[in-house]
Coordinates of C-alpha atoms in Angstrom, one line a residue:
Chain A
M1 CA 121.4 81.3 114.3
E2 CA 121.6 83.6 117.4
N3 CA 121.2 87.4 116.7
S4 CA 123.6 89.6 118.6
E5 CA 122.3 91.0 121.7
K6 CA 123.2 94.3 120.6
E7 CA 121.3 94.0 117.5
L8 CA 118.2 92.9 119.6
A9 CA 118.6 95.8 121.9
V10 CA 118.6 98.4 118.9
L11 CA 115.6 96.8 117.3
K12 CA 113.7 96.4 120.7
A13 CA 114.3 100.2 121.2
A14 CA 113.2 101.2 117.6
A15 CA 109.8 99.2 118.3
N16 CA 109.6 101.1 121.4
E17 CA 110.0 104.4 119.6
I18 CA 107.5 103.2 117.2
R19 CA 105.0 102.5 119.9
Q20 CA 105.4 106.1 121.3
D21 CA 104.9 107.3 118.0
I22 CA 101.6 105.6 117.7
I23 CA 100.2 106.7 120.8
R24 CA 101.3 110.5 120.1
M25 CA 99.9 110.2 116.7
L26 CA 96.5 108.9 117.7
G27 CA 96.4 111.1 120.8
T28 CA 96.8 114.1 118.5
A29 CA 94.6 113.0 115.7
G30 CA 91.8 111.9 118.0
S31 CA 90.5 108.9 115.8
G32 CA 92.5 105.9 114.5
H33 CA 93.3 102.4 115.3
P34 CA 95.9 101.9 118.3
G35 CA 95.3 98.2 119.1
G36 CA 96.4 96.6 115.9
S37 CA 99.1 99.3 115.3
L38 CA 100.7 98.2 118.7
S39 CA 100.5 94.5 117.9
A40 CA 102.2 94.9 114.8
A41 CA 105.1 97.2 115.9
D42 CA 107.7 94.5 116.3
I43 CA 107.1 92.9 113.1
V44 CA 107.1 96.1 111.2
T45 CA 110.4 97.2 113.3
A46 CA 112.2 94.0 112.1
L47 CA 111.3 94.4 108.8
Y48 CA 112.2 98.1 108.3
F49 CA 115.1 98.2 110.6
K50 CA 116.6 94.7 109.5
F51 CA 115.3 93.1 106.5
L52 CA 113.9 95.7 103.9
R53 CA 116.1 96.5 101.0
I54 CA 114.9 100.0 100.5
D55 CA 116.2 103.5 100.1
P56 CA 114.4 106.3 101.2
E57 CA 116.4 108.8 99.0
N58 CA 115.0 106.7 96.1
P59 CA 111.5 105.3 97.1
K60 CA 110.5 104.1 93.9
N61 CA 113.8 102.2 92.8
P62 CA 112.3 99.1 90.7
D63 CA 114.7 97.0 92.5
R64 CA 113.5 97.7 96.0
D65 CA 111.8 95.1 98.3
R66 CA 108.1 95.8 98.8
F67 CA 106.0 95.9 102.0
I68 CA 102.2 96.1 101.8
L69 CA 100.3 96.7 105.0
S70 CA 96.9 94.8 104.2
K71 CA 95.7 95.8 107.4
G72 CA 95.6 99.1 106.3
H73 CA 94.0 100.7 109.8
A74 CA 97.4 100.0 111.3
A75 CA 98.8 103.0 109.3
P76 CA 100.4 104.7 112.2
V77 CA 102.8 101.7 112.8
L78 CA 103.8 102.2 109.2
Y79 CA 104.0 105.9 109.2
S80 CA 106.4 105.8 112.2
A81 CA 108.6 103.2 110.5
L82 CA 108.7 105.3 107.3
A83 CA 109.5 108.5 109.2
Q84 CA 112.1 107.0 111.4
R85 CA 113.8 105.5 108.2
G86 CA 113.7 109.0 106.8
Y87 CA 111.2 108.9 104.3
F88 CA 110.0 112.3 105.9
K89 CA 110.4 114.2 108.9
R90 CA 109.2 112.7 112.1
E91 CA 107.3 116.1 113.0
E92 CA 104.8 115.2 110.0
L93 CA 103.6 112.2 111.9
L94 CA 101.5 114.7 114.1
T95 CA 99.5 115.5 110.9
L96 CA 97.9 112.1 110.8
R97 CA 94.3 112.2 109.5
K98 CA 94.3 115.8 109.1
L99 CA 93.0 117.9 106.1
G100 CA 95.8 118.1 103.6
S101 CA 98.1 115.8 105.1
R102 CA 100.1 112.9 103.2
L103 CA 99.4 110.7 106.2
Q104 CA 95.9 109.6 105.4
G105 CA 93.6 107.5 107.7
H106 CA 94.8 104.4 105.5
P107 CA 98.0 104.4 103.5
D108 CA 97.8 106.0 100.2
M109 CA 100.7 105.2 97.8
K110 CA 100.0 108.3 95.6
K111 CA 100.5 110.6 98.5
L112 CA 103.1 109.2 100.7
P113 CA 106.6 108.1 99.5
G114 CA 107.4 104.7 100.8
V115 CA 104.0 103.3 100.6
D116 CA 104.2 100.4 98.1
M117 CA 100.3 100.1 97.9
S118 CA 97.1 101.9 99.3
T119 CA 95.3 99.6 101.7
G120 CA 92.4 100.0 104.0
S121 CA 89.5 97.9 102.2
L122 CA 90.5 94.7 104.1
G123 CA 91.6 91.6 102.1
Q124 CA 93.2 93.2 99.3
G125 CA 96.8 93.4 100.2
L126 CA 97.8 89.8 99.4
S127 CA 96.5 89.9 95.8
A128 CA 98.8 93.1 95.2
A129 CA 101.7 91.3 96.6
N130 CA 101.1 88.4 94.4
G131 CA 101.1 90.6 91.4
M132 CA 104.4 92.4 92.7
A133 CA 106.0 89.1 93.2
L134 CA 105.0 87.9 89.8
A135 CA 106.4 90.9 88.3
G136 CA 109.6 90.5 89.9
R137 CA 109.9 86.8 88.7
L138 CA 108.9 88.0 85.2
D139 CA 111.6 90.6 85.4
S140 CA 114.4 88.5 86.7
K141 CA 114.6 90.7 89.8
D142 CA 115.5 89.5 93.1
Y143 CA 113.4 91.9 95.2
R144 CA 111.2 90.3 98.0
V145 CA 107.6 91.2 98.7
Y146 CA 106.4 91.4 102.3
V147 CA 102.7 91.7 103.5
L148 CA 101.1 92.0 106.7
L149 CA 97.6 90.6 107.4
G150 CA 95.5 90.8 110.4
D151 CA 93.6 88.0 111.7
G152 CA 90.1 89.4 111.5
E153 CA 91.0 90.3 107.8
T154 CA 91.2 86.5 107.1
Q155 CA 87.3 86.8 107.2
E156 CA 87.4 88.3 103.8
G157 CA 87.2 85.6 101.2
Q158 CA 89.7 87.6 98.8
V159 CA 92.5 86.7 101.2
W160 CA 91.9 82.8 100.4
E161 CA 91.7 83.6 96.6
A162 CA 94.9 85.2 96.9
A163 CA 96.5 82.5 99.2
M164 CA 95.5 79.7 96.5
A165 CA 97.2 81.9 93.8
S166 CA 100.4 82.4 95.9
A167 CA 101.0 78.8 96.2
H168 CA 99.8 77.8 92.7
Y169 CA 102.3 80.2 91.4
R170 CA 105.0 78.9 93.7
L171 CA 105.8 82.6 94.9
D172 CA 108.8 82.0 97.1
N173 CA 109.9 85.8 96.9
L174 CA 106.7 86.5 99.2
T175 CA 106.7 86.5 102.7
A176 CA 103.6 87.0 104.6
F177 CA 102.8 87.9 108.4
L178 CA 99.6 87.4 110.2
D179 CA 99.1 89.6 113.2
H180 CA 97.2 87.0 115.3
N181 CA 96.1 89.4 118.1
R182 CA 92.6 87.5 118.2
L183 CA 90.7 90.5 118.6
Q184 CA 88.4 92.4 116.0
I185 CA 85.9 95.4 116.3
D186 CA 83.2 93.4 117.6
G187 CA 85.1 91.0 120.0
P188 CA 87.2 88.1 120.0
I189 CA 87.5 86.7 116.4
E190 CA 86.5 83.3 117.6
E191 CA 83.2 84.7 118.7
V192 CA 82.5 87.1 115.7
M193 CA 83.5 84.7 113.0
S194 CA 86.4 82.2 113.7
P195 CA 88.8 81.8 110.9
E196 CA 90.6 79.2 113.1
P197 CA 92.8 77.0 112.7
L198 CA 94.6 79.6 110.8
A199 CA 98.1 78.1 110.7
D200 CA 96.4 74.9 109.5
K201 CA 94.4 76.7 106.8
W202 CA 97.6 78.4 105.4
R203 CA 99.4 75.2 105.4
A204 CA 96.6 73.6 103.5
F205 CA 96.6 76.1 101.0
G206 CA 100.1 75.2 100.2
W207 CA 102.3 77.7 102.3
D208 CA 105.4 77.3 104.3
V209 CA 104.1 78.2 107.8
Q210 CA 105.8 79.2 111.0
V211 CA 104.2 80.3 114.3
I212 CA 106.1 82.5 116.6
D213 CA 105.5 84.8 119.3
G214 CA 105.2 88.0 117.6
H215 CA 106.7 90.1 120.4
D216 CA 110.0 88.2 120.6
M217 CA 112.4 90.0 118.6
N218 CA 114.6 86.9 118.4
Q219 CA 111.9 84.8 117.2
I220 CA 110.9 87.3 114.6
L221 CA 114.4 87.4 113.1
Q222 CA 114.9 83.7 113.0
A223 CA 111.5 83.1 111.2
V224 CA 112.3 85.6 108.6
E225 CA 115.8 84.4 108.2
R226 CA 114.4 80.9 107.8
A227 CA 111.5 82.0 105.4
L228 CA 114.2 83.4 103.1
T229 CA 115.6 80.0 102.5
V230 CA 112.4 78.6 101.6
K231 CA 111.9 77.6 97.8
G232 CA 109.1 77.1 95.8
K233 CA 106.3 78.1 98.3
P234 CA 105.2 81.3 99.7
Q235 CA 105.8 81.7 103.4
M236 CA 103.5 82.8 106.3
I237 CA 104.6 83.7 109.7
V238 CA 101.8 83.5 112.0
A239 CA 102.9 85.9 114.8
E240 CA 101.1 85.3 117.9
T241 CA 100.3 88.9 119.3
V242 CA 98.7 91.0 121.8
K243 CA 96.3 93.6 120.9
G244 CA 97.3 96.8 122.3
K245 CA 100.9 95.6 123.1
G246 CA 103.0 97.6 125.4
V247 CA 100.3 99.9 127.0
S248 CA 99.0 97.7 129.9
F249 CA 95.4 99.3 129.7
M250 CA 95.0 98.9 125.9
E251 CA 96.2 95.3 126.0
N252 CA 93.7 92.4 124.9
Q253 CA 91.0 95.2 124.8
A254 CA 88.8 94.9 121.9
G255 CA 87.7 98.4 122.6
W256 CA 91.2 99.9 121.8
H257 CA 90.6 98.7 118.0
G258 CA 89.4 101.9 117.0
S259 CA 89.3 104.4 119.7
T260 CA 91.9 106.7 120.7
P261 CA 93.5 108.0 123.9
N262 CA 92.7 111.2 125.7
Q263 CA 95.4 113.4 126.9
E264 CA 95.4 111.8 130.3
Q265 CA 95.6 108.2 128.8
T266 CA 98.2 109.6 126.3
E267 CA 100.5 110.7 128.9
K268 CA 100.1 107.3 130.9
A269 CA 100.6 105.3 128.0
L270 CA 103.8 107.3 127.1
A271 CA 105.1 107.1 130.6
E272 CA 104.7 103.3 130.6
L273 CA 106.6 103.0 127.3
L274 CA 109.5 105.4 128.4
A275 CA 109.7 103.1 131.6
N276 CA 109.9 100.2 129.6
K277 CA 112.8 101.6 127.2
L278 CA 115.8 99.6 127.3
Chain B
M1 CA 78.0 91.7 52.9
T2 CA 81.2 92.7 55.1
K3 CA 82.0 90.2 57.6
K4 CA 80.9 90.5 61.0
V5 CA 83.6 90.4 63.8
A6 CA 82.6 90.4 67.6
T7 CA 84.6 93.1 69.6
R8 CA 85.9 90.2 71.8
E9 CA 87.6 88.8 69.0
A10 CA 89.1 92.0 67.7
Y11 CA 90.2 92.3 71.0
G12 CA 92.0 89.0 71.3
R13 CA 93.7 90.0 68.1
A14 CA 94.7 93.4 69.1
L15 CA 96.0 92.3 72.3
A16 CA 98.3 89.5 70.7
E17 CA 99.5 92.0 68.3
L18 CA 100.3 94.5 71.2
G19 CA 102.1 91.9 73.1
K20 CA 104.6 91.9 70.3
K21 CA 105.4 95.6 70.4
N22 CA 105.2 96.0 74.0
S23 CA 107.0 93.7 76.4
A24 CA 105.5 95.3 79.6
V25 CA 102.1 94.1 78.6
V26 CA 100.8 91.1 80.8
V27 CA 97.4 89.7 80.8
L28 CA 95.3 87.9 83.2
D29 CA 92.1 86.1 83.1
A30 CA 89.5 84.3 85.2
D31 CA 88.9 80.9 83.6
L32 CA 87.3 82.4 80.8
S33 CA 90.2 82.9 78.1
K34 CA 88.6 81.2 75.4
S35 CA 85.6 83.3 75.7
T36 CA 87.1 86.4 76.3
K37 CA 89.9 85.8 73.5
T38 CA 92.8 86.3 75.8
A39 CA 94.0 82.8 74.9
D40 CA 95.3 84.3 71.7
F41 CA 97.7 86.3 73.9
A42 CA 98.5 83.4 76.0
K43 CA 99.3 81.1 73.1
V44 CA 102.1 83.7 72.0
F45 CA 103.2 84.9 75.3
P46 CA 102.5 82.1 77.8
D47 CA 105.0 83.6 80.5
R48 CA 103.1 86.9 80.4
F49 CA 99.7 85.3 80.9
F50 CA 98.3 84.4 84.4
N51 CA 95.0 82.5 84.7
M52 CA 93.8 83.4 88.2
G53 CA 90.9 80.8 88.3
V54 CA 87.4 81.7 89.1
A55 CA 88.5 84.3 91.6
E56 CA 87.8 87.8 90.3
Q57 CA 88.5 89.9 93.1
N58 CA 92.1 88.2 93.2
L59 CA 92.2 88.8 89.3
M60 CA 91.9 92.5 89.8
G61 CA 94.1 92.8 92.9
T62 CA 96.8 90.9 91.2
A63 CA 96.5 93.0 88.1
A64 CA 96.9 96.1 90.6
G65 CA 100.1 94.6 92.0
L66 CA 101.6 93.8 88.6
A67 CA 100.8 97.3 87.4
A68 CA 102.4 98.8 90.7
A69 CA 105.6 97.0 89.6
G70 CA 105.7 98.8 86.4
K71 CA 103.5 96.3 84.2
I72 CA 100.7 97.2 81.8
A73 CA 98.0 94.6 82.9
F74 CA 95.0 93.6 81.1
A75 CA 92.5 91.9 83.0
S76 CA 89.6 90.2 81.4
T77 CA 86.6 88.3 82.3
F78 CA 82.8 88.7 81.5
A79 CA 81.7 92.3 82.2
V80 CA 79.1 91.2 84.9
F81 CA 81.9 89.7 87.0
A82 CA 84.7 92.3 86.1
A83 CA 82.6 95.6 87.0
G84 CA 80.2 93.8 89.4
R85 CA 81.8 91.1 91.5
A86 CA 85.2 93.1 91.8
F87 CA 84.0 96.5 92.1
D88 CA 85.7 97.1 95.3
Q89 CA 88.9 95.8 94.2
I90 CA 88.7 98.0 90.9
R91 CA 87.8 100.9 93.1
N92 CA 90.3 100.6 95.9
S93 CA 93.4 98.5 94.6
V94 CA 93.1 100.0 90.7
A95 CA 91.4 103.4 90.3
Y96 CA 92.2 105.0 93.7
N97 CA 96.0 104.3 93.0
R98 CA 95.4 105.2 89.1
L99 CA 97.4 101.9 88.3
N100 CA 97.9 101.0 84.8
V101 CA 95.1 98.2 84.9
K102 CA 93.2 97.8 81.6
I103 CA 90.0 95.9 82.3
A104 CA 88.8 94.3 79.2
A105 CA 85.2 92.9 79.9
T106 CA 83.4 90.9 77.4
H107 CA 80.2 89.3 77.1
A108 CA 78.6 92.9 78.1
G109 CA 74.9 93.6 77.7
I110 CA 71.9 91.3 76.9
T111 CA 73.6 89.7 73.7
V112 CA 75.2 87.4 76.0
G113 CA 71.9 85.7 75.3
E114 CA 70.9 82.2 76.5
D115 CA 73.1 82.4 79.7
G116 CA 70.4 84.9 81.0
G117 CA 70.0 87.7 83.2
S118 CA 72.5 86.6 85.8
H119 CA 75.3 86.9 83.2
Q120 CA 74.0 90.1 81.3
A121 CA 75.7 93.2 82.5
I122 CA 73.5 96.1 82.0
E123 CA 74.9 98.5 84.8
D124 CA 78.8 98.2 84.1
I125 CA 79.1 101.6 82.4
A126 CA 77.5 103.3 85.2
L127 CA 79.6 101.7 87.7
M128 CA 82.7 102.4 85.8
R129 CA 82.2 105.9 84.8
S130 CA 81.5 106.8 88.5
L131 CA 85.2 106.1 89.4
P132 CA 87.5 108.7 89.6
N133 CA 90.6 108.3 87.4
M134 CA 88.7 105.5 85.1
T135 CA 88.4 106.0 81.2
V136 CA 85.7 104.0 79.8
F137 CA 85.6 102.9 76.1
V138 CA 82.6 101.0 74.3
P139 CA 83.9 100.0 71.0
A140 CA 81.2 99.7 68.2
D141 CA 83.4 97.5 65.7
E142 CA 86.7 95.9 65.0
A143 CA 88.7 99.1 64.3
E144 CA 87.3 101.1 67.3
T145 CA 88.2 97.9 69.6
A146 CA 91.7 98.0 68.1
G147 CA 92.1 101.5 68.5
A148 CA 90.8 101.3 72.3
V149 CA 93.3 98.7 73.1
E150 CA 95.9 100.7 71.7
A151 CA 94.8 103.8 73.5
A152 CA 94.4 102.0 76.6
A153 CA 98.1 100.7 76.5
Q154 CA 99.5 104.1 75.9
M155 CA 97.7 105.9 78.4
N156 CA 98.8 105.9 82.2
G157 CA 95.8 104.8 84.3
P158 CA 93.1 102.4 84.6
V159 CA 90.8 101.7 81.4
Y160 CA 87.5 99.9 81.2
I161 CA 86.9 98.4 77.8
R162 CA 83.5 97.0 77.2
L163 CA 83.1 94.4 74.8
G164 CA 80.5 92.3 73.2
R165 CA 79.8 88.7 72.3
A166 CA 77.9 89.1 69.1
G167 CA 79.4 89.9 65.5
V168 CA 79.2 93.3 64.4
P169 CA 79.8 94.8 60.8
P170 CA 82.5 97.3 60.3
I171 CA 81.2 100.8 60.7
H172 CA 84.5 102.7 59.8
G173 CA 86.4 103.2 56.6
E174 CA 90.2 102.6 56.0
G175 CA 91.3 106.0 57.2
F176 CA 89.7 105.7 60.7
R177 CA 91.8 106.7 63.5
F178 CA 90.9 106.1 67.1
E179 CA 91.0 109.0 69.5
T180 CA 90.2 108.8 73.3
G181 CA 87.4 111.3 74.1
K182 CA 86.5 112.1 70.3
A183 CA 83.3 110.9 69.2
V184 CA 82.7 109.9 65.6
V185 CA 80.2 111.5 63.3
V186 CA 79.5 108.3 61.1
R187 CA 76.4 109.9 59.3
E188 CA 75.5 113.3 58.9
G189 CA 72.1 114.7 59.4
R190 CA 70.4 118.0 60.4
D191 CA 67.0 116.9 61.8
A192 CA 68.1 114.9 64.8
A193 CA 71.1 113.0 66.1
V194 CA 71.3 109.6 67.5
I195 CA 74.2 109.1 69.9
A196 CA 75.0 105.4 70.1
T197 CA 77.6 103.2 71.5
G198 CA 78.5 99.6 71.2
I199 CA 76.5 97.4 69.0
M200 CA 73.8 100.1 68.9
V201 CA 75.8 102.3 66.5
T202 CA 75.2 99.6 63.7
V203 CA 71.5 99.5 64.5
A204 CA 71.3 103.4 64.6
L205 CA 72.7 103.4 61.0
E206 CA 70.1 101.0 59.9
A207 CA 67.3 103.4 61.6
A208 CA 68.8 106.5 59.5
V209 CA 68.4 104.8 56.2
T210 CA 64.6 104.0 57.0
L211 CA 64.3 107.7 58.3
A212 CA 65.9 109.2 55.2
K213 CA 63.2 107.5 53.0
E214 CA 60.7 109.6 55.3
G215 CA 62.7 112.8 54.7
I216 CA 64.2 112.8 58.3
E217 CA 68.1 113.2 58.1
V218 CA 69.5 111.9 61.1
R219 CA 73.2 112.4 62.3
I220 CA 74.6 109.3 63.8
I221 CA 77.3 109.6 66.5
S222 CA 79.5 106.9 67.5
M223 CA 80.3 107.4 71.2
H224 CA 83.2 104.9 71.7
T225 CA 84.3 106.7 74.8
I226 CA 81.9 107.3 77.5
K227 CA 84.7 109.0 80.0
P228 CA 85.9 111.5 79.2
L229 CA 82.7 112.5 77.6
D230 CA 83.1 114.3 74.2
V231 CA 80.8 117.1 75.7
K232 CA 81.6 119.2 72.7
T233 CA 80.5 116.8 69.9
I234 CA 77.1 116.3 72.1
V235 CA 76.3 119.9 72.6
S236 CA 77.2 120.7 68.9
A237 CA 74.7 118.1 67.8
A238 CA 72.0 119.4 70.2
R239 CA 72.6 122.9 68.9
E240 CA 72.5 121.8 65.3
T241 CA 69.7 119.4 65.3
G242 CA 67.6 120.4 68.2
A243 CA 66.6 116.7 69.2
L244 CA 68.5 113.6 70.5
V245 CA 68.1 109.9 71.0
T246 CA 70.6 107.8 72.9
A247 CA 71.1 104.1 72.1
E248 CA 72.9 101.7 74.2
E249 CA 72.9 98.0 75.4
H250 CA 72.8 99.0 78.9
S251 CA 70.4 100.3 81.7
V252 CA 69.1 103.9 80.6
I253 CA 70.3 104.6 84.3
G254 CA 73.8 105.9 84.6
G255 CA 75.2 104.8 81.3
L256 CA 75.5 106.6 78.0
G257 CA 72.0 108.1 78.3
G258 CA 72.7 109.3 81.5
A259 CA 76.2 110.8 80.6
V260 CA 74.6 112.5 77.7
S261 CA 71.5 113.8 79.3
E262 CA 73.8 115.5 82.1
A263 CA 75.8 117.2 79.5
V264 CA 72.9 118.4 77.4
C265 CA 70.8 119.7 80.4
E266 CA 73.9 121.6 81.6
N267 CA 74.8 122.9 78.3
H268 CA 72.0 123.3 75.8
P269 CA 68.6 121.5 76.7
V270 CA 66.6 119.8 74.0
P271 CA 64.0 117.1 73.6
L272 CA 66.0 113.8 74.4
K273 CA 65.0 110.2 74.4
R274 CA 66.9 107.3 76.1
L275 CA 66.8 104.0 74.6
G276 CA 68.6 101.0 76.4
I277 CA 67.4 98.8 79.2
Q278 CA 64.5 100.4 81.1
D279 CA 65.7 99.4 84.6
E280 CA 64.9 95.9 84.5
F281 CA 67.0 92.7 84.5
G282 CA 67.7 90.6 81.2
E283 CA 66.7 86.9 80.5
S284 CA 67.6 83.9 78.5
G285 CA 66.8 84.0 74.6
K286 CA 68.7 84.5 71.5
P287 CA 70.5 87.8 71.2
D288 CA 68.3 89.0 68.4
E289 CA 65.1 88.0 70.2
L290 CA 66.3 89.7 73.1
L291 CA 67.2 92.9 71.4
V292 CA 63.5 93.0 69.9
K293 CA 62.1 92.4 73.5
F294 CA 64.1 95.2 75.0
G295 CA 63.5 97.7 72.3
L296 CA 66.9 97.8 70.9
T297 CA 66.1 97.6 67.2
A298 CA 66.2 100.1 64.3
A299 CA 62.6 100.3 64.4
A300 CA 62.6 101.4 67.9
I301 CA 65.3 104.1 67.4
A302 CA 63.3 105.1 64.3
G303 CA 60.2 105.8 66.5
A304 CA 62.3 107.5 69.2
V305 CA 63.7 109.9 66.4
R306 CA 60.3 110.8 65.0
E307 CA 59.1 111.4 68.7
V308 CA 61.9 113.7 69.5
V309 CA 61.7 115.5 66.2
K310 CA 57.8 116.1 67.0
R311 CA 58.6 117.6 70.4
K312 CA 61.1 120.3 68.8
G313 CA 57.9 121.9 68.0

């Protein structure tokens, strides 16, 4: 199925806006994680602006789709999507990481409407997603659970405990993304502690696996649409991504995992993003 | 003689009963359902029971997800694996989010016996009570266990229920009502008070009989809730008896003894002795042999009471 040019253009523009928000938020906060937020921007955009059945007016609706950002350090990408979907005012984004803010350094479900699970300690999101998917099935609800994992995160053993369980319980109402940007704090994942071959591992664990370009909006949409048709298996979409995507001097630089742009770098990054806006 | 029932068995029964009353209750286990007695629930409600295999981190995380979607999730395994191995999952996925996960951990303490020190949780109370939002129950008999399970299901938020492998006799009469955070005076006395928890309540009652023959009347308090701590009952005991002993099948660091010491020091300091595991790991042996070796006997409690009574001056 081809997605209309118009829809793709709208989504690409939304992803660009999210990337701008990420840069503004982190430039203002002075701490946080730009690289992995930027690499996940297109996936999160597709979910929040196309697939998730959610109602910002009723964030606790029991029938809603769930999204868990298991790589919780990419909080800015989630916050921007939530703000743009109307969960709270976009100005609030600039309170990120400040005392008293609902926008904690890592997502906090008790503080911020729209956050379905607090995350931050890596490796825990998929287990929670399994629980939500099991509950949905038990209650005969048709909501879906989406979860986004980092590739470095798959070094956590709990991820594989959870991966085993998703397949064992045939959770076909669960769709996971792997943000495969190939970098972690100390360098390339293959040098620090290789979890590869990742797609093969998920397949071996009993998942339906697709590998896509995680910055090609059309591929993202098609992969999710295909995942929705899979029966009897959880679905993993391995998204090949670029850490820092969209800001030239941040791309493929491990150093931008957890350091933030100064004022000059913030302006330069925003100028680049604006220039690339459709 | 009244029949002894292990608190894990009482848990299994209470849970199956709870399942009938409350359809939101789901149960998870990590390949120990026959030992933790969650199998009783699984038999009646197979659809609401999830065996997660030998994977305790995922056990707790999945329970958190079920709770976030509206379920009351009871998660069971041995205490050493629940509180120890899955501590970060309990901290970050469960307690941080104040989710409705009830961790019912069995085989706590040294009375696990022959399995040895690797399987004997002596630090779980300390770990669990240090977590914000967590309620901690350590029932002493079947009635307290049933009450703890019911109370856990009723309250909103995470609960840790510490259960044992070994049989314990009933310590409460027919009219007993379990109240969260309300300690129970199971024997009156004015010369000293023993504050005990779990299997040590029974042992403390035995010691009281011995001491009564010597003319020392000891108040025995069953502290079935470690958190929130019943500071009022503790301070009353300190004020009215002037000497305290704590008794627990747990390290003297951070558990009941630690909690009581904190309350007493801040409010009404009196001579106090903590009985428990003295900062060491357990080992293999029969439960009764281990209780003797680690000084968790009626004789040891009686000795500690004599000591604190003497220190009153």
